[in-house]
XYZ file of C-alpha atoms in Angstrom:
681
model
C 22.762 -23.953 44.124
C 23.878 -22.179 41.020
C 27.516 -21.184 41.002
C 29.724 -18.702 39.179
C 30.428 -21.201 36.412
C 26.679 -21.593 35.742
C 26.296 -17.828 35.575
C 29.267 -17.531 33.213
C 27.819 -20.202 30.915
C 24.443 -18.469 30.922
C 26.059 -15.105 30.187
C 27.992 -16.591 27.260
C 24.875 -18.147 25.731
C 22.835 -14.983 26.310
C 25.528 -12.923 24.560
C 25.548 -15.329 21.615
C 21.751 -15.364 21.336
C 21.502 -11.566 21.490
C 24.091 -11.183 18.728
C 22.321 -13.763 16.545
C 18.899 -12.142 17.055
C 20.249 -8.662 16.286
C 21.830 -9.995 13.098
C 18.616 -11.668 11.972
C 16.580 -8.583 12.957
C 18.788 -6.565 10.598
C 18.280 -9.105 7.796
C 14.508 -9.198 8.374
C 13.581 -5.592 9.148
C 16.236 -3.548 7.342
C 17.453 -5.698 4.436
C 14.057 -7.422 3.922
C 16.033 -10.602 3.254
C 15.689 -13.137 6.096
C 18.227 -15.923 6.379
C 16.313 -18.203 8.765
C 12.708 -19.308 9.109
C 10.263 -17.640 11.486
C 10.219 -20.845 13.504
C 14.009 -20.758 13.955
C 13.888 -17.063 14.911
C 11.119 -17.704 17.436
C 13.206 -20.515 18.889
C 16.168 -18.176 19.431
C 13.943 -15.559 21.077
C 12.211 -18.060 23.330
C 15.549 -19.514 24.453
C 16.809 -16.006 25.279
C 13.623 -15.184 27.177
C 13.925 -18.387 29.187
C 17.550 -17.687 30.118
C 16.792 -14.087 31.111
C 13.869 -15.302 33.231
C 16.235 -17.754 34.910
C 18.945 -15.109 35.382
C 17.101 -11.776 35.778
C 20.273 -9.941 36.845
C 21.657 -10.566 33.348
C 18.830 -8.689 31.632
C 20.153 -5.700 29.711
C 18.026 -2.751 28.496
C 19.502 -3.280 25.021
C 18.530 -6.951 24.889
C 16.298 -7.891 21.918
C 13.704 -9.055 24.453
C 13.335 -5.441 25.580
C 12.900 -4.093 22.051
C 10.008 -4.223 19.619
C 11.485 -4.423 16.139
C 14.342 -3.404 13.900
C 16.101 -0.057 13.996
C 14.758 2.560 11.565
C 16.681 3.006 8.329
C 18.846 6.167 8.121
C 17.609 6.571 4.524
C 14.259 7.958 5.818
C 13.357 10.789 8.156
C 12.647 9.582 11.688
C 9.230 9.746 13.331
C 8.766 9.485 17.093
C 5.539 7.660 17.861
C 3.272 9.563 20.242
C 2.423 6.250 21.844
C 4.837 3.299 21.534
C 3.959 0.650 18.936
C 4.578 -2.359 21.139
C 4.817 -5.925 19.925
C 2.903 -8.902 21.322
C 3.835 -11.889 23.392
C 3.684 -15.140 21.403
C 1.972 -18.414 22.214
C 2.550 -21.683 20.366
C 0.601 -24.189 22.458
C -3.030 -24.323 23.574
C -1.817 -24.456 27.177
C -0.151 -21.044 26.776
C -3.473 -19.581 25.623
C -5.210 -21.112 28.639
C -2.582 -19.559 30.910
C -3.074 -16.160 29.223
C -6.834 -16.311 29.792
C -6.307 -17.376 33.400
C -3.948 -14.430 34.064
C -6.434 -11.984 32.519
C -9.288 -13.271 34.726
C -7.157 -13.269 37.850
C -5.902 -9.707 37.312
C -9.423 -8.464 36.562
C -10.944 -10.447 39.422
C -13.477 -12.148 37.112
C -15.120 -15.510 37.635
C -16.968 -15.572 34.307
C -15.878 -15.602 30.693
C -13.789 -12.779 29.248
C -14.917 -11.331 25.906
C -12.117 -11.038 23.377
C -11.680 -9.691 19.873
C -9.960 -12.336 17.735
C -8.218 -11.290 14.509
C -6.009 -12.923 11.854
C -2.340 -12.045 12.316
C -1.310 -10.682 8.928
C 2.280 -11.316 7.908
C 3.260 -7.841 6.686
C 4.719 -4.582 7.929
C 3.201 -2.637 10.851
C 2.602 1.063 10.163
C 0.975 4.047 11.828
C -1.200 6.592 9.964
C -1.887 10.024 11.420
C -5.033 11.906 10.352
C -5.646 15.538 11.254
C -9.124 16.921 10.607
C -9.787 13.784 8.574
C -6.795 14.194 6.239
C -3.794 11.867 6.081
C -0.748 13.893 7.150
C 1.841 11.240 8.029
C 2.614 7.565 7.778
C 5.415 5.771 9.587
C 6.765 2.270 10.049
C 6.947 0.686 13.494
C 10.765 0.831 13.530
C 11.959 0.016 17.040
C 8.527 0.708 18.519
C 9.394 4.232 19.612
C 10.979 5.681 16.464
C 9.980 4.699 12.950
C 10.575 5.784 9.353
C 8.532 8.448 7.616
C 7.053 6.662 4.570
C 4.138 9.044 4.001
C 4.752 9.452 0.268
C 4.856 5.705 -0.232
C 1.756 5.007 1.872
C -0.183 7.557 -0.142
C 0.280 5.276 -3.172
C -1.386 2.280 -1.448
C -4.930 2.223 -2.860
C -6.577 0.911 0.316
C -5.158 3.779 2.445
C -7.745 6.602 2.405
C -6.290 10.077 2.012
C -9.418 11.538 3.636
C -11.767 9.969 6.156
C -15.415 9.444 5.332
C -18.438 10.542 7.353
C -18.033 12.350 10.640
C -17.419 11.835 14.337
C -13.745 11.083 14.110
C -11.372 12.856 16.529
C -9.614 15.954 15.212
C -6.351 14.055 15.566
C -6.512 10.307 14.976
C -3.703 7.777 14.762
C -4.555 4.418 13.206
C -2.303 1.369 13.413
C -2.406 -1.344 10.786
C -0.541 -3.783 8.568
C 0.717 -3.235 5.030
C 0.675 -6.537 3.184
C 0.828 -7.968 -0.318
C -1.935 -10.297 -1.568
C -0.737 -13.698 -2.744
C -1.910 -13.170 -6.338
C -0.166 -9.792 -6.554
C 3.000 -11.253 -5.055
C 3.098 -14.094 -7.597
C 2.490 -11.717 -10.531
C 5.162 -9.270 -9.331
C 7.763 -12.000 -8.864
C 6.967 -13.293 -12.364
C 7.683 -9.823 -13.789
C 10.927 -9.513 -11.815
C 12.022 -12.974 -12.931
C 11.302 -12.115 -16.571
C 13.415 -8.955 -16.207
C 16.245 -10.981 -14.638
C 15.832 -9.101 -11.358
C 16.000 -10.463 -7.807
C 12.680 -11.932 -6.700
C 11.279 -11.654 -3.174
C 11.338 -14.611 -0.811
C 7.785 -14.206 0.489
C 4.886 -11.711 0.543
C 5.987 -10.226 3.882
C 9.411 -9.237 2.591
C 7.893 -8.104 -0.683
C 5.551 -5.763 1.218
C 8.323 -4.395 3.431
C 10.732 -3.945 0.533
C 8.080 -2.279 -1.613
C 6.968 0.174 1.060
C 10.509 1.155 2.058
C 11.496 2.457 -1.388
C 13.193 5.838 -1.670
C 11.194 6.470 -4.859
C 7.444 6.442 -4.164
C 6.812 5.660 -7.834
C 8.283 2.207 -7.225
C 5.921 1.637 -4.301
C 3.009 2.735 -6.493
C 3.788 -0.045 -8.970
C 3.724 -2.752 -6.297
C 0.423 -4.471 -5.346
C 0.313 -3.281 -1.727
C -2.761 -3.321 0.502
C -3.467 -2.251 4.083
C -5.749 -3.298 6.975
C -6.391 -1.217 10.094
C -6.299 -3.094 13.400
C -6.120 -0.532 16.241
C -6.176 3.106 17.322
C -3.170 4.931 18.737
C -3.126 8.613 19.661
C -6.653 9.999 19.789
C -8.055 6.766 21.180
C -9.009 8.507 24.446
C -11.680 10.583 22.684
C -14.798 10.308 24.846
C -17.103 9.969 21.837
C -15.581 6.671 20.748
C -17.063 3.284 21.768
C -15.620 1.582 24.832
C -14.809 -1.775 23.157
C -12.099 -2.613 20.674
C -14.482 -4.463 18.318
C -16.873 -1.491 18.098
C -13.996 0.920 17.478
C -12.945 -1.195 14.520
C -16.507 -0.783 13.229
C -16.051 3.011 13.523
C -12.844 2.802 11.492
C -14.715 0.873 8.817
C -17.457 3.536 8.748
C -14.775 6.208 8.245
C -13.494 4.426 5.132
C -10.570 2.570 6.685
C -10.266 -1.105 5.604
C -10.723 -3.550 8.476
C -10.385 -7.314 8.111
C -13.831 -8.918 7.821
C -12.585 -12.071 9.580
C -12.385 -10.322 12.980
C -14.766 -11.822 15.557
C -15.928 -11.394 19.145
C -15.357 -14.617 21.052
C -15.876 -15.635 24.675
C -13.474 -17.428 26.991
C -10.607 -19.732 26.162
C -12.912 -22.111 24.262
C -13.860 -19.294 21.903
C -10.200 -18.344 21.437
C -9.066 -21.848 20.524
C -12.081 -22.466 18.301
C -11.252 -19.289 16.319
C -7.597 -20.304 16.068
C -8.418 -23.689 14.560
C -11.079 -22.310 12.194
C -8.606 -19.750 10.811
C -5.957 -22.461 10.502
C -8.338 -24.528 8.348
C -8.949 -21.487 6.087
C -5.321 -20.333 6.035
C -4.327 -21.727 2.623
C -7.445 -20.346 0.910
C -7.002 -16.745 2.120
C -5.763 -14.126 -0.343
C -3.126 -12.981 2.163
C -0.529 -14.650 4.336
C -1.187 -15.086 8.047
C 1.200 -16.608 10.559
C -1.253 -16.880 13.445
C -4.113 -15.056 15.120
C -4.245 -12.243 17.701
C -6.415 -12.139 20.810
C -7.285 -8.818 22.485
C -9.410 -8.199 25.563
C -12.375 -6.396 24.046
C -13.278 -4.060 26.916
C -10.999 -0.996 26.789
C -11.335 -0.189 30.490
C -10.170 -3.754 31.213
C -7.231 -3.187 28.863
C -6.195 -0.075 30.839
C -6.447 -1.965 34.127
C -4.322 -4.842 32.791
C -1.600 -2.491 31.504
C 1.725 -3.477 29.968
C 4.955 -5.307 30.617
C 8.180 -3.828 29.212
C 7.563 -4.600 25.557
C 4.019 -5.924 25.226
C 0.470 -5.382 26.537
C -0.882 -7.830 29.124
C -4.289 -7.752 27.410
C -3.214 -9.193 24.029
C -1.551 -12.356 22.738
C -0.352 -13.600 19.340
C -1.134 -17.302 18.903
C 1.177 -18.420 16.094
C 0.794 -21.376 13.784
C 3.594 -23.914 13.942
C 5.890 -24.327 10.966
C 5.077 -27.611 9.288
C 8.269 -29.506 9.962
C 9.396 -33.117 10.174
C 12.677 -34.987 10.565
C 13.969 -37.527 8.050
C 17.176 -38.887 6.520
C 18.887 -38.022 3.232
C 19.385 -41.251 1.305
C 20.995 -39.800 -1.834
C 21.619 -36.539 -3.697
C 20.928 -36.419 -7.440
C 21.504 -33.559 -9.897
C 18.771 -32.372 -12.238
C 19.230 -30.182 -15.315
C 16.679 -27.419 -15.848
C 15.471 -25.982 -19.150
C 18.104 -23.215 -18.986
C 20.925 -25.656 -18.171
C 21.049 -24.978 -14.430
C 22.363 -28.056 -12.621
C 20.429 -28.346 -9.363
C 21.029 -30.773 -6.466
C 17.946 -32.678 -5.291
C 17.903 -34.634 -2.044
C 16.242 -38.064 -2.073
C 14.661 -38.577 1.332
C 13.327 -41.392 3.402
C 9.618 -40.596 2.795
C 8.108 -38.473 5.559
C 4.706 -36.846 6.065
C 4.948 -33.058 6.390
C 1.721 -31.130 6.857
C -0.350 -34.036 5.549
C 1.790 -34.539 2.411
C 4.349 -37.313 1.884
C 7.682 -35.787 0.870
C 10.431 -37.922 -0.669
C 12.372 -35.337 -2.734
C 13.433 -31.793 -1.922
C 15.420 -29.250 -3.945
C 18.650 -27.938 -2.446
C 18.475 -24.962 -4.882
C 22.167 -24.734 -5.810
C 25.541 -26.124 -4.822
C 26.379 -23.126 -2.613
C 23.194 -23.735 -0.616
C 24.095 -27.411 -0.253
C 27.555 -26.509 1.046
C 26.281 -23.684 3.291
C 23.950 -26.099 5.051
C 26.633 -28.820 4.934
C 24.188 -31.431 3.649
C 25.655 -34.931 3.368
C 24.246 -38.274 2.299
C 23.172 -40.082 5.464
C 22.396 -36.887 7.391
C 19.272 -36.413 9.473
C 17.567 -33.178 8.451
C 14.570 -31.041 9.373
C 12.162 -30.600 6.446
C 9.655 -27.776 6.270
C 6.943 -27.016 3.750
C 7.927 -23.390 3.061
C 4.862 -21.315 2.271
C 2.805 -24.454 2.934
C 3.711 -25.736 -0.529
C 7.397 -26.121 -1.421
C 9.405 -28.476 0.819
C 12.859 -27.328 1.882
C 15.707 -28.473 4.116
C 15.682 -26.131 7.106
C 18.793 -27.471 8.818
C 21.015 -30.489 9.304
C 21.108 -32.187 12.701
C 24.878 -32.487 12.754
C 24.790 -34.033 16.220
C 23.066 -37.058 14.647
C 25.493 -37.329 11.698
C 26.733 -40.905 11.174
C 30.443 -41.587 10.820
C 29.963 -42.801 7.237
C 28.065 -39.710 6.005
C 29.211 -38.836 2.474
C 30.004 -35.292 1.316
C 28.403 -34.293 -2.005
C 30.515 -33.107 -4.948
C 29.394 -31.172 -8.006
C 29.361 -33.420 -11.098
C 31.929 -32.600 -13.779
C 29.631 -33.729 -16.615
C 25.929 -33.246 -17.305
C 23.822 -36.253 -16.225
C 21.578 -35.711 -19.274
C 24.018 -35.279 -22.175
C 27.547 -35.755 -20.836
C 28.711 -32.229 -21.688
C 30.987 -30.446 -19.236
C 29.384 -28.744 -16.231
C 30.787 -25.228 -15.818
C 30.579 -22.908 -12.838
C 32.517 -19.651 -13.297
C 34.255 -18.272 -10.237
C 31.886 -16.217 -8.128
C 28.750 -17.661 -9.773
C 26.110 -19.489 -7.739
C 24.589 -21.546 -10.553
C 26.439 -24.419 -12.235
C 25.311 -25.100 -15.821
C 25.543 -27.750 -18.487
C 27.660 -26.434 -21.376
C 25.858 -28.534 -24.007
C 23.163 -25.920 -24.568
C 22.395 -26.794 -28.198
C 22.186 -30.573 -27.757
C 21.271 -31.278 -24.125
C 17.839 -32.994 -23.988
C 16.899 -31.076 -20.840
C 17.524 -27.744 -22.584
C 16.312 -28.690 -26.056
C 12.936 -26.944 -26.114
C 14.198 -23.753 -24.504
C 17.201 -23.611 -26.868
C 14.932 -23.993 -29.911
C 12.443 -21.348 -28.714
C 15.260 -18.898 -28.127
C 16.937 -19.689 -31.468
C 13.683 -18.956 -33.347
C 12.720 -15.833 -31.368
C 12.214 -12.468 -33.064
C 15.495 -10.886 -31.932
C 17.469 -14.033 -32.758
C 16.848 -15.894 -36.059
C 13.299 -14.491 -36.311
C 11.570 -17.651 -37.594
C 7.965 -16.478 -37.757
C 5.420 -19.161 -36.885
C 7.734 -21.362 -34.820
C 6.087 -20.830 -31.461
C 6.188 -22.656 -28.153
C 3.504 -25.249 -28.941
C 4.993 -26.170 -32.306
C 8.465 -26.509 -30.767
C 6.954 -28.896 -28.203
C 5.340 -30.951 -30.992
C 8.510 -31.148 -33.081
C 10.638 -32.242 -30.107
C 8.111 -34.735 -28.743
C 7.656 -36.275 -32.214
C 11.443 -36.707 -32.483
C 11.668 -34.497 -35.600
C 14.025 -31.892 -34.097
C 16.875 -32.455 -31.636
C 18.866 -29.238 -32.100
C 18.591 -25.977 -34.115
C 20.356 -27.437 -37.183
C 17.538 -29.979 -37.595
C 15.110 -27.110 -38.302
C 16.742 -26.552 -41.703
C 16.038 -30.124 -42.771
C 12.278 -29.948 -42.121
C 9.902 -30.288 -45.024
C 6.340 -28.968 -45.290
C 5.151 -32.592 -45.122
C 7.023 -33.136 -41.837
C 5.238 -30.165 -40.278
C 1.799 -30.801 -41.808
C 1.812 -34.344 -40.387
C 1.744 -32.964 -36.841
C -1.605 -32.511 -35.029
C -3.449 -29.239 -35.805
C -0.942 -28.217 -38.514
C -2.315 -27.429 -41.980
C -0.529 -27.449 -45.324
C -0.568 -23.661 -45.702
C 0.862 -22.960 -42.240
C 3.469 -25.696 -42.837
C 4.528 -24.095 -46.134
C 4.703 -20.666 -44.455
C 6.944 -22.032 -41.693
C 9.307 -23.703 -44.170
C 9.568 -20.374 -46.017
C 10.309 -18.537 -42.745
C 13.019 -21.060 -41.893
C 14.511 -20.579 -45.350
C 14.515 -16.773 -44.961
C 16.338 -17.048 -41.654
C 19.395 -18.537 -43.390
C 20.482 -14.976 -44.246
C 21.211 -13.242 -40.930
C 23.859 -11.171 -39.157
C 26.711 -12.410 -37.004
C 25.362 -10.640 -33.904
C 21.905 -12.208 -34.351
C 23.465 -15.637 -34.878
C 25.593 -15.318 -31.729
C 22.574 -14.231 -29.716
C 20.503 -17.107 -31.163
C 23.063 -19.693 -30.020
C 22.105 -18.937 -26.409
C 25.633 -18.616 -25.062
C 25.305 -17.977 -21.296
C 25.753 -14.300 -20.378
C 25.646 -13.239 -24.052
C 22.677 -10.967 -24.625
C 22.037 -8.788 -27.644
C 24.453 -6.046 -26.554
C 27.317 -8.448 -25.846
C 26.631 -10.312 -29.116
C 26.989 -7.017 -31.021
C 30.223 -6.203 -29.187
C 31.667 -9.640 -29.996
C 30.678 -9.386 -33.662
C 32.193 -5.921 -33.996
C 35.425 -6.897 -32.229
C 36.135 -10.201 -34.019
C 34.431 -9.489 -37.348
C 33.560 -13.155 -38.006
C 32.816 -16.413 -36.198
C 36.104 -18.295 -36.687
C 38.359 -15.862 -34.782
C 35.758 -15.653 -32.011
C 35.595 -19.443 -31.640
C 39.396 -19.605 -31.518
C 39.758 -16.855 -28.880
C 40.912 -17.734 -25.376
C 39.604 -16.029 -22.255
C 42.289 -13.343 -22.335
C 41.433 -12.371 -25.909
C 37.728 -12.338 -25.086
C 38.280 -9.934 -22.200
C 39.608 -7.353 -24.644
C 36.006 -6.922 -25.824
C 34.140 -4.082 -24.084
C 31.808 -5.350 -21.356
C 33.336 -8.868 -21.342
C 34.899 -9.660 -17.975
C 36.224 -12.884 -16.450
C 32.786 -14.442 -15.794
C 31.426 -13.787 -19.294
C 34.664 -14.776 -21.036
C 34.708 -18.089 -19.146
C 31.146 -18.854 -20.250
C 31.858 -17.999 -23.902
C 35.081 -20.031 -24.016
C 33.393 -23.047 -22.379
C 30.517 -22.892 -24.882
C 32.768 -22.928 -27.929
C 35.053 -25.619 -26.475
C 32.126 -28.022 -26.192
C 32.300 -30.448 -29.200
C 28.495 -30.856 -29.306
C 28.023 -27.105 -29.754
C 30.721 -26.838 -32.449
C 29.121 -29.735 -34.348
C 25.720 -28.015 -34.391
C 27.316 -24.745 -35.573
C 29.052 -26.601 -38.432
C 25.753 -28.217 -39.461
C 23.988 -24.827 -39.349
C 26.575 -23.338 -41.700
C 26.383 -26.398 -43.947
C 22.599 -25.831 -44.095
C 23.226 -22.394 -45.550
C 23.062 -20.116 -42.501
C 25.310 -17.218 -43.430
C 26.143 -13.565 -42.739
C 28.417 -10.873 -44.087
C 31.656 -10.215 -42.143
C 31.345 -7.251 -39.830
C 33.282 -4.143 -40.755
C 34.276 -1.589 -38.131
C 31.953 1.436 -38.374
C 33.291 4.754 -39.651
C 33.859 7.299 -36.875
C 30.781 9.415 -36.176
C 31.710 13.036 -35.363
C 28.670 13.375 -33.077
C 29.625 10.222 -31.187
C 33.206 11.454 -30.850
C 31.934 14.487 -28.908
C 29.337 12.636 -26.778
C 29.965 12.232 -23.028
C 28.772 8.640 -23.520
C 31.652 7.753 -25.814
C 33.576 4.813 -24.366
C 31.221 4.564 -21.373
C 29.613 1.390 -20.052
C 25.924 1.828 -19.248
C 23.459 -0.509 -17.528
C 19.716 -0.082 -18.040
C 17.348 -1.225 -15.297
C 13.659 -0.723 -14.680
C 11.080 0.737 -17.065
C 11.685 4.050 -18.854
C 8.611 6.087 -19.785
C 10.098 7.605 -22.963
C 12.186 4.715 -24.287
C 11.854 1.034 -24.974
C 14.890 -0.969 -23.868
C 15.904 -1.360 -27.542
C 15.559 2.379 -28.266
C 17.626 3.368 -25.223
C 20.310 0.851 -26.218
C 20.426 2.228 -29.757
C 20.777 5.812 -28.492
C 23.718 4.850 -26.271
C 25.473 2.859 -28.981
C 24.987 5.658 -31.531
C 26.998 7.894 -29.192
C 29.867 5.455 -28.824
C 28.765 3.842 -25.548
C 28.192 0.175 -24.724
C 25.242 -1.342 -22.895
C 25.915 -4.015 -20.300
C 23.517 -6.450 -18.679
C 25.166 -6.377 -15.247
C 26.621 -3.822 -12.839
C 30.314 -3.983 -11.947
C 33.075 -1.659 -10.825
C 33.728 -0.958 -14.533
C 30.194 0.419 -15.056
C 30.114 4.191 -15.671
C 26.358 4.843 -15.438
C 23.224 3.015 -14.344
C 20.035 4.394 -15.904
C 17.211 3.588 -13.478
C 13.558 3.694 -14.500
C 10.536 2.542 -12.511
C 10.853 -0.674 -10.494
C 14.644 -0.920 -10.944
C 15.369 -3.888 -8.655
C 18.717 -5.185 -7.426
C 20.885 -3.569 -10.129
C 20.197 -0.167 -8.583
C 21.166 -1.474 -5.135
C 24.435 -2.849 -6.502
C 25.201 0.443 -8.277
C 24.770 2.366 -5.040
C 26.922 -0.125 -3.163
C 29.716 0.268 -5.743
C 29.373 4.057 -5.966
C 28.355 3.963 -9.647
C 26.646 7.106 -10.961
C 22.853 6.608 -11.175
C 20.798 8.556 -13.727
C 17.043 8.951 -13.688
C 15.282 9.288 -17.027
C 15.555 13.086 -17.124
C 19.316 12.984 -16.482
C 19.712 10.255 -19.096
C 17.871 12.371 -21.677
C 20.051 15.364 -20.813
C 23.182 13.263 -21.368
C 21.862 12.105 -24.732
C 21.162 15.709 -25.718
C 24.790 16.621 -25.055
C 25.870 14.241 -27.823
């Protein structure tokens, strides 16, 4: 018999599981930033379901098992669904599918095979579209299944969502349920753009789709590569003129101009279900969209009505999910690699293990914070998963299997490539090698940046030529560029005498520059063009800047503790100082910077003395033009948002800087408000 102590233990675990699931629901549905894998989340839910089944008197109406999804965001108007948007029960094993089919046959009193509609389970965001007289009048997210968010304006920007239905025969009022998703190619291209703009990238296509659809500015949604598939009817489905099977109703939706997945099939019996599941699994990696399983629905609608529902899911449907590709192995060592931008990244060396058909022996731990958060130690047994079916990652450490001699990992103090100091300013996630100008791992990137148009502007020194010069051993740091001869360059593959002479002339011209360009060209971490100009104006020349300590650096507008620490560490590094001395000895020079005369117009501008951050794309300004307008009025342009920021100017696709501004209560200007502020000065 089960006693009071058993019940108390069950109650305690149920309480813990409910709190954990609610937290991860908030991360997944509201923040669009999950912290655990789908497999881990499913494990929590299944454990809670098992405990509640064992202790039914402990079931609470507010339990996550009784709810469908995340709570709607207060940032949108609420929409009450005319019919609840219920979720589906999950199956992970073939035996669970067999049990589902058996229950369906028993409840329907059938001896023969049941006909099902089998569909890929898209990994996106469930939405409901309402059409009246063939016109789209409302779109809403699933929300908690009963109340969702009104995202009509955003859905109208999705090109695959028809604003008017085609043909005829549709009910006067028709609700269509479906999934908003992001194709893989569009997801990769969007993340590449965000990365190039130094914005936060999305973890996966599902979160990218959810985050893109749930934008307060529909123009942002319009710029994201969203798509939509219809998969069911809601209100209006009782119309007598509609077919009496789910599969045929999907064909009606297609005739009316609504996109329906072409991979949907009619199948018969449990053999047909499992055959479809395995065929879709074999095609999974080649599809243009992410799927995390397949969905089975009893095809006959009268049979669906007879089967009915349980509290949160229909009895006539099942989601058969694909397992995460995981394996268990041991961490034998942790090494640190240096990336092309100087980021020092921990990499776990594993006892080789086969994961999803691929032998994995190394896995990135991303950064030192991630390593510490997961408490990874040498000797630990860990679960490895191929995230997105491609990139292996450590899902979790099995601390219960930790040996007594497991070794904690420490961040190296010096770069494993060049021996320069490794710096990690307080509050920063990424640790970096401070030997930017001489570190072999950073050499090519440092040279490309040094030669770029806004830095030393060495025309003709492109990426491929930099690669050739480094690989031939002709150039090790930027100072070596000024010792190149036309013969050195012409001797490289595919380099002619004329192009070699032109490059030598461009290198020679670059000797005459400005202090701000030179500082930007050095590639000091956190020093962009705006900060380089501020440093040049404040110190006037290089020597006093190189001698400044962190306190003196923080007297410069827009230079806080993080930036000052990076600048000071860069100029303390002997390798960097040596390269700078050689550059000056090679004739690189500039005129000292004089403080500008006061501009009467700037004195009167509301931007005078203000710190401004630009984010997103402005229709009427390039980033350089907007920066120049602000500086001409006595303002400074910063690359990051902080409590000291006065304004954030947000264009299209603004990213995480806008979120941070709102969180800090910083004034946000759209382009029209920005132009009005400029006009005042």
